[in-house]
Short mmCIF file of C-alpha atoms in Angstrom, two decimals:
data_model
loop_
_atom_site.label_atom_id
_atom_site.label_comp_id
_atom_site.label_asym_id
_atom_site.label_seq_id
_atom_site.Cartn_x
_atom_site.Cartn_y
_atom_site.Cartn_z
CA MET W 1 3.52 -12.95 -5.99
CA GLN W 2 5.73 -10.62 -4.10
CA TYR W 3 4.65 -7.03 -3.78
CA ARG W 4 5.91 -3.90 -2.14
CA VAL W 5 4.06 -1.75 -0.13
CA TYR W 6 5.38 1.89 0.89
CA LYS W 7 4.10 3.79 3.54
CA LEU W 8 3.71 7.59 2.89
CA ASN W 9 3.97 10.75 4.82
CA PRO W 10 1.81 13.84 4.93
CA ALA W 11 4.02 15.04 2.16
CA GLY W 12 3.66 12.00 -0.37
CA ARG W 13 7.14 10.69 0.70
CA ILE W 14 8.80 7.05 1.54
CA VAL W 15 8.67 6.70 5.39
CA SER W 16 8.94 2.77 5.43
CA GLY W 17 8.52 -0.26 2.95
CA HIS W 18 7.58 -3.79 3.49
CA TRP W 19 7.30 -7.09 1.42
CA ILE W 20 4.07 -8.72 1.33
CA GLU W 21 2.73 -12.15 -0.71
CA ALA W 22 -0.31 -12.19 -2.58
CA GLU W 23 -2.39 -14.09 -4.95
CA ALA W 24 -3.53 -11.31 -6.52
CA ASP W 25 -3.91 -7.39 -6.82
CA SER W 26 -7.22 -7.10 -5.18
CA GLN W 27 -5.73 -9.56 -2.10
CA ALA W 28 -2.71 -7.45 -2.52
CA ARG W 29 -4.63 -4.20 -1.86
CA VAL W 30 -6.57 -5.16 0.86
CA THR W 31 -3.15 -6.21 2.72
CA ALA W 32 -1.88 -2.80 1.68
CA HIS W 33 -4.46 -0.91 3.32
CA GLU W 34 -4.41 -2.91 6.41
CA MET W 35 -0.76 -1.05 6.86
CA CYS W 36 -2.39 2.16 7.33
CA ASP W 37 -2.55 3.67 10.71
CA ASP W 38 -2.80 7.30 12.25
CA ALA W 39 0.52 8.53 11.04
CA THR W 40 0.23 7.32 7.83
CA PRO W 41 -2.09 9.39 5.32
CA ALA W 42 -1.25 6.81 2.26
CA VAL W 43 0.46 3.59 0.97
CA GLU W 44 1.73 2.78 -2.61
CA LEU W 45 1.72 -0.93 -3.79
CA TRP W 46 3.57 -2.03 -6.11
CA GLN W 47 4.64 -5.19 -8.19
CA GLY W 48 8.05 -4.72 -9.49
CA GLN W 49 8.26 -1.76 -11.57
CA ARG W 50 4.61 -1.62 -11.91
CA ARG W 51 2.65 0.50 -9.42
CA VAL W 52 -0.73 -1.20 -8.81
CA ALA W 53 -2.57 1.39 -6.43
CA LEU W 54 -2.01 4.57 -4.42
CA LEU W 55 -4.36 3.89 -1.43
CA PRO W 56 -5.59 6.86 0.96
CA CYS W 57 -5.79 5.50 4.45
CA GLU W 58 -8.74 7.08 5.27
CA ASP W 59 -10.86 5.51 2.35
CA ASP W 60 -12.54 2.19 3.83
CA ALA W 61 -13.68 0.86 0.51
CA VAL W 62 -10.23 -0.85 -0.98
CA ALA W 63 -11.00 -3.57 -3.49
#
């Protein structure tokens, strides 16, 4: 399945978007969380019009 990952700035606004492929939401969540960096406090994961997750980058427990 195809997902969209949005990197968010500290104000919660989208900085960039990236397409990823994953077989399930759980795999997509892990891949999205791996896109975190020092300048990204959170990422949003979407599949089409469905928001799958809002993932804080400081949270190490993603499942």
